[in-house]
């Protein structure tokens, strides 16, 4: 009798003892999963599912943007909301705003605007590979980093810079105000005196 049940389960494509099916999302890569999934990521995704709100519970916007790693701390998320840097569906929100799946979140942080659409609600902070699965990122690409030639880098072992070297480095960096003379004379070109 037990062998007949096992034969039926093999015929249906299920695996496991006594006809139990494998857990969904636990690293099983089927044709709909899009390829093999790393078991560690699958475990983290399962943990993120457990970190989600229960039935009828909501997730605060400041908590969610922290949990999906759009900002570094939750208090920064609350501050960003109070400062008007977080918008949900085009409107400014308070830190306690209840977020829903499908909402568009716009966040201005560190000189960059992030535009994401909520796919999954989570309350606890998760790892980066799992966090990117909780939203769809529609952000514009970050601005390219400008390659700045290092000004004033000295060779190793040349000793401390002299006063003249320091002034030259400041002039290259643009620290010395324009019209400021680096010599011994005052601003009008006359020698300083008593």
JSON list of C-alpha atoms in Angstrom, two decimals, residues 29-187:
[
{"chain": "A", "resi": 29, "resn": "UNK", "atom": "CA", "xyz": [14.31, 25.79, -9.56]},
{"chain": "A", "resi": 30, "resn": "UNK", "atom": "CA", "xyz": [11.56, 24.88, -11.92]},
{"chain": "A", "resi": 31, "resn": "UNK", "atom": "CA", "xyz": [10.93, 26.18, -15.39]},
{"chain": "A", "resi": 32, "resn": "UNK", "atom": "CA", "xyz": [8.96, 29.11, -13.97]},
{"chain": "A", "resi": 33, "resn": "UNK", "atom": "CA", "xyz": [11.75, 30.03, -11.52]},
{"chain": "A", "resi": 34, "resn": "UNK", "atom": "CA", "xyz": [14.06, 31.13, -14.30]},
{"chain": "A", "resi": 35, "resn": "UNK", "atom": "CA", "xyz": [17.01, 28.86, -13.59]},
{"chain": "A", "resi": 36, "resn": "UNK", "atom": "CA", "xyz": [18.88, 27.47, -10.61]},
{"chain": "A", "resi": 37, "resn": "UNK", "atom": "CA", "xyz": [18.64, 29.38, -7.35]},
{"chain": "A", "resi": 38, "resn": "UNK", "atom": "CA", "xyz": [21.39, 29.50, -4.75]},
{"chain": "A", "resi": 39, "resn": "UNK", "atom": "CA", "xyz": [20.22, 27.62, -1.62]},
{"chain": "A", "resi": 40, "resn": "UNK", "atom": "CA", "xyz": [21.47, 30.42, 0.64]},
{"chain": "A", "resi": 41, "resn": "UNK", "atom": "CA", "xyz": [19.43, 33.01, -1.25]},
{"chain": "A", "resi": 42, "resn": "UNK", "atom": "CA", "xyz": [16.41, 30.72, -1.18]},
{"chain": "A", "resi": 43, "resn": "UNK", "atom": "CA", "xyz": [16.74, 30.38, 2.59]},
{"chain": "A", "resi": 44, "resn": "UNK", "atom": "CA", "xyz": [17.07, 34.16, 2.90]},
{"chain": "A", "resi": 45, "resn": "UNK", "atom": "CA", "xyz": [13.95, 34.65, 0.76]},
{"chain": "A", "resi": 46, "resn": "UNK", "atom": "CA", "xyz": [12.08, 32.27, 3.05]},
{"chain": "A", "resi": 47, "resn": "UNK", "atom": "CA", "xyz": [13.32, 34.28, 6.03]},
{"chain": "A", "resi": 48, "resn": "UNK", "atom": "CA", "xyz": [12.13, 37.48, 4.35]},
{"chain": "A", "resi": 49, "resn": "UNK", "atom": "CA", "xyz": [8.71, 35.91, 3.90]},
{"chain": "A", "resi": 50, "resn": "UNK", "atom": "CA", "xyz": [8.68, 35.19, 7.60]},
{"chain": "A", "resi": 51, "resn": "UNK", "atom": "CA", "xyz": [9.76, 38.81, 8.25]},
{"chain": "A", "resi": 52, "resn": "UNK", "atom": "CA", "xyz": [6.68, 40.08, 6.46]},
{"chain": "A", "resi": 53, "resn": "UNK", "atom": "CA", "xyz": [3.63, 41.39, 8.28]},
{"chain": "A", "resi": 54, "resn": "UNK", "atom": "CA", "xyz": [0.92, 39.04, 9.44]},
{"chain": "A", "resi": 55, "resn": "UNK", "atom": "CA", "xyz": [-2.59, 39.12, 8.05]},
{"chain": "A", "resi": 56, "resn": "UNK", "atom": "CA", "xyz": [-4.19, 42.49, 8.61]},
{"chain": "A", "resi": 57, "resn": "UNK", "atom": "CA", "xyz": [-0.94, 44.14, 9.73]},
{"chain": "A", "resi": 58, "resn": "UNK", "atom": "CA", "xyz": [0.64, 47.03, 7.89]},
{"chain": "A", "resi": 59, "resn": "UNK", "atom": "CA", "xyz": [4.22, 48.19, 7.34]},
{"chain": "A", "resi": 60, "resn": "UNK", "atom": "CA", "xyz": [5.38, 51.75, 7.96]},
{"chain": "A", "resi": 61, "resn": "UNK", "atom": "CA", "xyz": [7.15, 53.50, 5.08]},
{"chain": "A", "resi": 62, "resn": "UNK", "atom": "CA", "xyz": [10.21, 54.43, 7.18]},
{"chain": "A", "resi": 63, "resn": "UNK", "atom": "CA", "xyz": [10.56, 50.82, 8.30]},
{"chain": "A", "resi": 64, "resn": "UNK", "atom": "CA", "xyz": [10.17, 49.44, 4.77]},
{"chain": "A", "resi": 65, "resn": "UNK", "atom": "CA", "xyz": [12.74, 51.70, 3.09]},
{"chain": "A", "resi": 66, "resn": "UNK", "atom": "CA", "xyz": [15.18, 50.72, 5.84]},
{"chain": "A", "resi": 67, "resn": "UNK", "atom": "CA", "xyz": [14.35, 47.01, 5.55]},
{"chain": "A", "resi": 68, "resn": "UNK", "atom": "CA", "xyz": [14.98, 46.93, 1.78]},
{"chain": "A", "resi": 69, "resn": "UNK", "atom": "CA", "xyz": [18.26, 48.85, 2.22]},
{"chain": "A", "resi": 70, "resn": "UNK", "atom": "CA", "xyz": [17.35, 52.07, 0.45]},
{"chain": "A", "resi": 71, "resn": "UNK", "atom": "CA", "xyz": [18.67, 53.94, 3.50]},
{"chain": "A", "resi": 72, "resn": "UNK", "atom": "CA", "xyz": [21.11, 53.03, 6.25]},
{"chain": "A", "resi": 73, "resn": "UNK", "atom": "CA", "xyz": [19.03, 53.52, 9.40]},
{"chain": "A", "resi": 74, "resn": "UNK", "atom": "CA", "xyz": [15.35, 53.68, 10.25]},
{"chain": "A", "resi": 75, "resn": "UNK", "atom": "CA", "xyz": [15.79, 57.04, 11.93]},
{"chain": "A", "resi": 76, "resn": "UNK", "atom": "CA", "xyz": [17.21, 58.39, 8.65]},
{"chain": "A", "resi": 77, "resn": "UNK", "atom": "CA", "xyz": [14.06, 57.10, 6.97]},
{"chain": "A", "resi": 78, "resn": "UNK", "atom": "CA", "xyz": [11.85, 58.92, 9.45]},
{"chain": "A", "resi": 79, "resn": "UNK", "atom": "CA", "xyz": [13.89, 62.09, 9.02]},
{"chain": "A", "resi": 80, "resn": "UNK", "atom": "CA", "xyz": [13.67, 61.81, 5.22]},
{"chain": "A", "resi": 81, "resn": "UNK", "atom": "CA", "xyz": [9.88, 61.43, 5.47]},
{"chain": "A", "resi": 82, "resn": "UNK", "atom": "CA", "xyz": [9.56, 64.45, 7.75]},
{"chain": "A", "resi": 83, "resn": "UNK", "atom": "CA", "xyz": [11.79, 66.47, 5.42]},
{"chain": "A", "resi": 84, "resn": "UNK", "atom": "CA", "xyz": [9.64, 65.70, 2.38]},
{"chain": "A", "resi": 85, "resn": "UNK", "atom": "CA", "xyz": [12.24, 63.49, 0.66]},
{"chain": "A", "resi": 86, "resn": "UNK", "atom": "CA", "xyz": [9.92, 60.46, 0.48]},
{"chain": "A", "resi": 87, "resn": "UNK", "atom": "CA", "xyz": [6.86, 60.40, -1.76]},
{"chain": "A", "resi": 88, "resn": "UNK", "atom": "CA", "xyz": [4.40, 57.56, -2.22]},
{"chain": "A", "resi": 89, "resn": "UNK", "atom": "CA", "xyz": [2.32, 57.72, -5.40]},
{"chain": "A", "resi": 90, "resn": "UNK", "atom": "CA", "xyz": [3.40, 61.34, -5.88]},
{"chain": "A", "resi": 91, "resn": "UNK", "atom": "CA", "xyz": [2.44, 62.65, -2.43]},
{"chain": "A", "resi": 92, "resn": "UNK", "atom": "CA", "xyz": [4.62, 63.45, 0.57]},
{"chain": "A", "resi": 93, "resn": "UNK", "atom": "CA", "xyz": [4.11, 61.02, 3.41]},
{"chain": "A", "resi": 94, "resn": "UNK", "atom": "CA", "xyz": [4.72, 60.89, 7.13]},
{"chain": "A", "resi": 95, "resn": "UNK", "atom": "CA", "xyz": [6.96, 58.15, 8.63]},
{"chain": "A", "resi": 96, "resn": "UNK", "atom": "CA", "xyz": [3.92, 56.17, 9.86]},
{"chain": "A", "resi": 97, "resn": "UNK", "atom": "CA", "xyz": [2.28, 55.95, 6.41]},
{"chain": "A", "resi": 98, "resn": "UNK", "atom": "CA", "xyz": [0.98, 52.42, 5.78]},
{"chain": "A", "resi": 99, "resn": "UNK", "atom": "CA", "xyz": [2.55, 51.01, 2.64]},
{"chain": "A", "resi": 100, "resn": "UNK", "atom": "CA", "xyz": [0.77, 48.63, 0.23]},
{"chain": "A", "resi": 101, "resn": "UNK", "atom": "CA", "xyz": [1.98, 46.34, -2.54]},
{"chain": "A", "resi": 102, "resn": "UNK", "atom": "CA", "xyz": [2.02, 48.20, -5.85]},
{"chain": "A", "resi": 103, "resn": "UNK", "atom": "CA", "xyz": [2.80, 51.64, -4.39]},
{"chain": "A", "resi": 104, "resn": "UNK", "atom": "CA", "xyz": [5.43, 53.76, -6.14]},
{"chain": "A", "resi": 105, "resn": "UNK", "atom": "CA", "xyz": [8.02, 55.09, -3.68]},
{"chain": "A", "resi": 106, "resn": "UNK", "atom": "CA", "xyz": [10.30, 58.00, -4.62]},
{"chain": "A", "resi": 107, "resn": "UNK", "atom": "CA", "xyz": [13.20, 58.65, -2.27]},
{"chain": "A", "resi": 108, "resn": "UNK", "atom": "CA", "xyz": [15.80, 61.41, -2.56]},
{"chain": "A", "resi": 109, "resn": "UNK", "atom": "CA", "xyz": [18.89, 60.30, -0.67]},
{"chain": "A", "resi": 110, "resn": "UNK", "atom": "CA", "xyz": [22.58, 61.18, -0.99]},
{"chain": "A", "resi": 111, "resn": "UNK", "atom": "CA", "xyz": [22.04, 63.35, -4.05]},
{"chain": "A", "resi": 112, "resn": "UNK", "atom": "CA", "xyz": [20.22, 60.64, -5.99]},
{"chain": "A", "resi": 113, "resn": "UNK", "atom": "CA", "xyz": [16.55, 59.90, -6.58]},
{"chain": "A", "resi": 114, "resn": "UNK", "atom": "CA", "xyz": [15.41, 56.31, -6.22]},
{"chain": "A", "resi": 115, "resn": "UNK", "atom": "CA", "xyz": [12.09, 55.25, -7.78]},
{"chain": "A", "resi": 116, "resn": "UNK", "atom": "CA", "xyz": [10.85, 51.82, -6.72]},
{"chain": "A", "resi": 117, "resn": "UNK", "atom": "CA", "xyz": [7.58, 49.92, -6.91]},
{"chain": "A", "resi": 118, "resn": "UNK", "atom": "CA", "xyz": [6.72, 47.76, -3.90]},
{"chain": "A", "resi": 119, "resn": "UNK", "atom": "CA", "xyz": [6.53, 44.02, -4.67]},
{"chain": "A", "resi": 120, "resn": "UNK", "atom": "CA", "xyz": [6.68, 42.60, -1.15]},
{"chain": "A", "resi": 121, "resn": "UNK", "atom": "CA", "xyz": [6.12, 44.09, 2.28]},
{"chain": "A", "resi": 122, "resn": "UNK", "atom": "CA", "xyz": [8.75, 43.26, 4.89]},
{"chain": "A", "resi": 123, "resn": "UNK", "atom": "CA", "xyz": [9.32, 44.63, 8.32]},
{"chain": "A", "resi": 124, "resn": "UNK", "atom": "CA", "xyz": [12.77, 43.31, 9.26]},
{"chain": "A", "resi": 125, "resn": "UNK", "atom": "CA", "xyz": [16.02, 44.20, 7.51]},
{"chain": "A", "resi": 126, "resn": "UNK", "atom": "CA", "xyz": [17.23, 41.53, 5.12]},
{"chain": "A", "resi": 127, "resn": "UNK", "atom": "CA", "xyz": [20.34, 40.93, 3.06]},
{"chain": "A", "resi": 128, "resn": "UNK", "atom": "CA", "xyz": [20.94, 42.78, -0.20]},
{"chain": "A", "resi": 129, "resn": "UNK", "atom": "CA", "xyz": [20.16, 39.82, -2.52]},
{"chain": "A", "resi": 130, "resn": "UNK", "atom": "CA", "xyz": [16.79, 39.39, -0.84]},
{"chain": "A", "resi": 131, "resn": "UNK", "atom": "CA", "xyz": [16.07, 43.10, -0.55]},
{"chain": "A", "resi": 132, "resn": "UNK", "atom": "CA", "xyz": [16.19, 43.63, -4.32]},
{"chain": "A", "resi": 133, "resn": "UNK", "atom": "CA", "xyz": [13.45, 41.02, -4.71]},
{"chain": "A", "resi": 134, "resn": "UNK", "atom": "CA", "xyz": [11.08, 43.14, -2.61]},
{"chain": "A", "resi": 135, "resn": "UNK", "atom": "CA", "xyz": [10.84, 45.98, -5.13]},
{"chain": "A", "resi": 136, "resn": "UNK", "atom": "CA", "xyz": [11.10, 46.85, -8.81]},
{"chain": "A", "resi": 137, "resn": "UNK", "atom": "CA", "xyz": [13.76, 49.49, -9.36]},
{"chain": "A", "resi": 138, "resn": "UNK", "atom": "CA", "xyz": [12.79, 52.14, -11.92]},
{"chain": "A", "resi": 139, "resn": "UNK", "atom": "CA", "xyz": [15.49, 54.59, -10.84]},
{"chain": "A", "resi": 140, "resn": "UNK", "atom": "CA", "xyz": [17.54, 56.49, -13.39]},
{"chain": "A", "resi": 141, "resn": "UNK", "atom": "CA", "xyz": [21.15, 55.34, -13.57]},
{"chain": "A", "resi": 142, "resn": "UNK", "atom": "CA", "xyz": [23.47, 57.01, -11.07]},
{"chain": "A", "resi": 143, "resn": "UNK", "atom": "CA", "xyz": [25.53, 59.90, -12.41]},
{"chain": "A", "resi": 144, "resn": "UNK", "atom": "CA", "xyz": [28.99, 58.85, -13.59]},
{"chain": "A", "resi": 145, "resn": "UNK", "atom": "CA", "xyz": [31.77, 59.41, -11.14]},
{"chain": "A", "resi": 146, "resn": "UNK", "atom": "CA", "xyz": [34.07, 62.12, -12.30]},
{"chain": "A", "resi": 147, "resn": "UNK", "atom": "CA", "xyz": [37.68, 61.17, -12.42]},
{"chain": "A", "resi": 148, "resn": "UNK", "atom": "CA", "xyz": [39.51, 63.94, -10.67]},
{"chain": "A", "resi": 149, "resn": "UNK", "atom": "CA", "xyz": [43.27, 64.13, -10.95]},
{"chain": "A", "resi": 150, "resn": "UNK", "atom": "CA", "xyz": [44.70, 64.06, -7.47]},
{"chain": "A", "resi": 151, "resn": "UNK", "atom": "CA", "xyz": [46.17, 67.46, -6.76]},
{"chain": "A", "resi": 152, "resn": "UNK", "atom": "CA", "xyz": [49.03, 67.88, -4.38]},
{"chain": "A", "resi": 153, "resn": "UNK", "atom": "CA", "xyz": [50.09, 64.28, -3.93]},
{"chain": "A", "resi": 154, "resn": "UNK", "atom": "CA", "xyz": [53.72, 64.15, -2.98]},
{"chain": "A", "resi": 155, "resn": "UNK", "atom": "CA", "xyz": [56.21, 61.40, -3.52]},
{"chain": "A", "resi": 156, "resn": "UNK", "atom": "CA", "xyz": [56.82, 59.17, -0.55]},
{"chain": "A", "resi": 157, "resn": "UNK", "atom": "CA", "xyz": [59.91, 60.04, 1.43]},
{"chain": "A", "resi": 158, "resn": "UNK", "atom": "CA", "xyz": [60.21, 63.67, 0.33]},
{"chain": "A", "resi": 159, "resn": "UNK", "atom": "CA", "xyz": [59.48, 64.97, 3.83]},
{"chain": "A", "resi": 160, "resn": "UNK", "atom": "CA", "xyz": [57.07, 67.60, 5.02]},
{"chain": "A", "resi": 161, "resn": "UNK", "atom": "CA", "xyz": [55.94, 70.17, 2.51]},
{"chain": "A", "resi": 162, "resn": "UNK", "atom": "CA", "xyz": [57.45, 73.59, 2.86]},
{"chain": "A", "resi": 163, "resn": "UNK", "atom": "CA", "xyz": [55.32, 76.69, 3.18]},
{"chain": "A", "resi": 164, "resn": "UNK", "atom": "CA", "xyz": [55.82, 77.33, -0.53]},
{"chain": "A", "resi": 165, "resn": "UNK", "atom": "CA", "xyz": [54.79, 73.74, -1.39]},
{"chain": "A", "resi": 166, "resn": "UNK", "atom": "CA", "xyz": [51.68, 74.09, 0.77]},
{"chain": "A", "resi": 167, "resn": "UNK", "atom": "CA", "xyz": [50.67, 77.33, -0.97]},
{"chain": "A", "resi": 168, "resn": "UNK", "atom": "CA", "xyz": [51.20, 75.74, -4.38]},
{"chain": "A", "resi": 169, "resn": "UNK", "atom": "CA", "xyz": [49.01, 72.76, -3.41]},
{"chain": "A", "resi": 170, "resn": "UNK", "atom": "CA", "xyz": [46.30, 75.09, -2.10]},
{"chain": "A", "resi": 171, "resn": "UNK", "atom": "CA", "xyz": [46.42, 77.09, -5.32]},
{"chain": "A", "resi": 172, "resn": "UNK", "atom": "CA", "xyz": [45.97, 73.87, -7.34]},
{"chain": "A", "resi": 173, "resn": "UNK", "atom": "CA", "xyz": [43.02, 72.82, -5.21]},
{"chain": "A", "resi": 174, "resn": "UNK", "atom": "CA", "xyz": [41.48, 76.25, -5.44]},
{"chain": "A", "resi": 175, "resn": "UNK", "atom": "CA", "xyz": [41.55, 76.76, -1.67]},
{"chain": "A", "resi": 176, "resn": "UNK", "atom": "CA", "xyz": [43.45, 80.05, -1.78]},
{"chain": "A", "resi": 177, "resn": "UNK", "atom": "CA", "xyz": [40.98, 82.87, -2.34]},
{"chain": "A", "resi": 178, "resn": "UNK", "atom": "CA", "xyz": [41.45, 84.85, -5.55]},
{"chain": "A", "resi": 179, "resn": "UNK", "atom": "CA", "xyz": [43.38, 88.09, -5.14]},
{"chain": "A", "resi": 180, "resn": "UNK", "atom": "CA", "xyz": [45.14, 86.78, -2.07]},
{"chain": "A", "resi": 181, "resn": "UNK", "atom": "CA", "xyz": [48.85, 87.26, -2.34]},
{"chain": "A", "resi": 182, "resn": "UNK", "atom": "CA", "xyz": [51.05, 84.46, -1.09]},
{"chain": "A", "resi": 183, "resn": "UNK", "atom": "CA", "xyz": [54.10, 86.70, -0.65]},
{"chain": "A", "resi": 184, "resn": "UNK", "atom": "CA", "xyz": [55.14, 88.86, 2.25]},
{"chain": "A", "resi": 185, "resn": "UNK", "atom": "CA", "xyz": [53.24, 91.91, 1.00]},
{"chain": "A", "resi": 186, "resn": "UNK", "atom": "CA", "xyz": [49.72, 92.94, 1.96]},
{"chain": "A", "resi": 187, "resn": "UNK", "atom": "CA", "xyz": [46.69, 92.98, -0.35]}
]
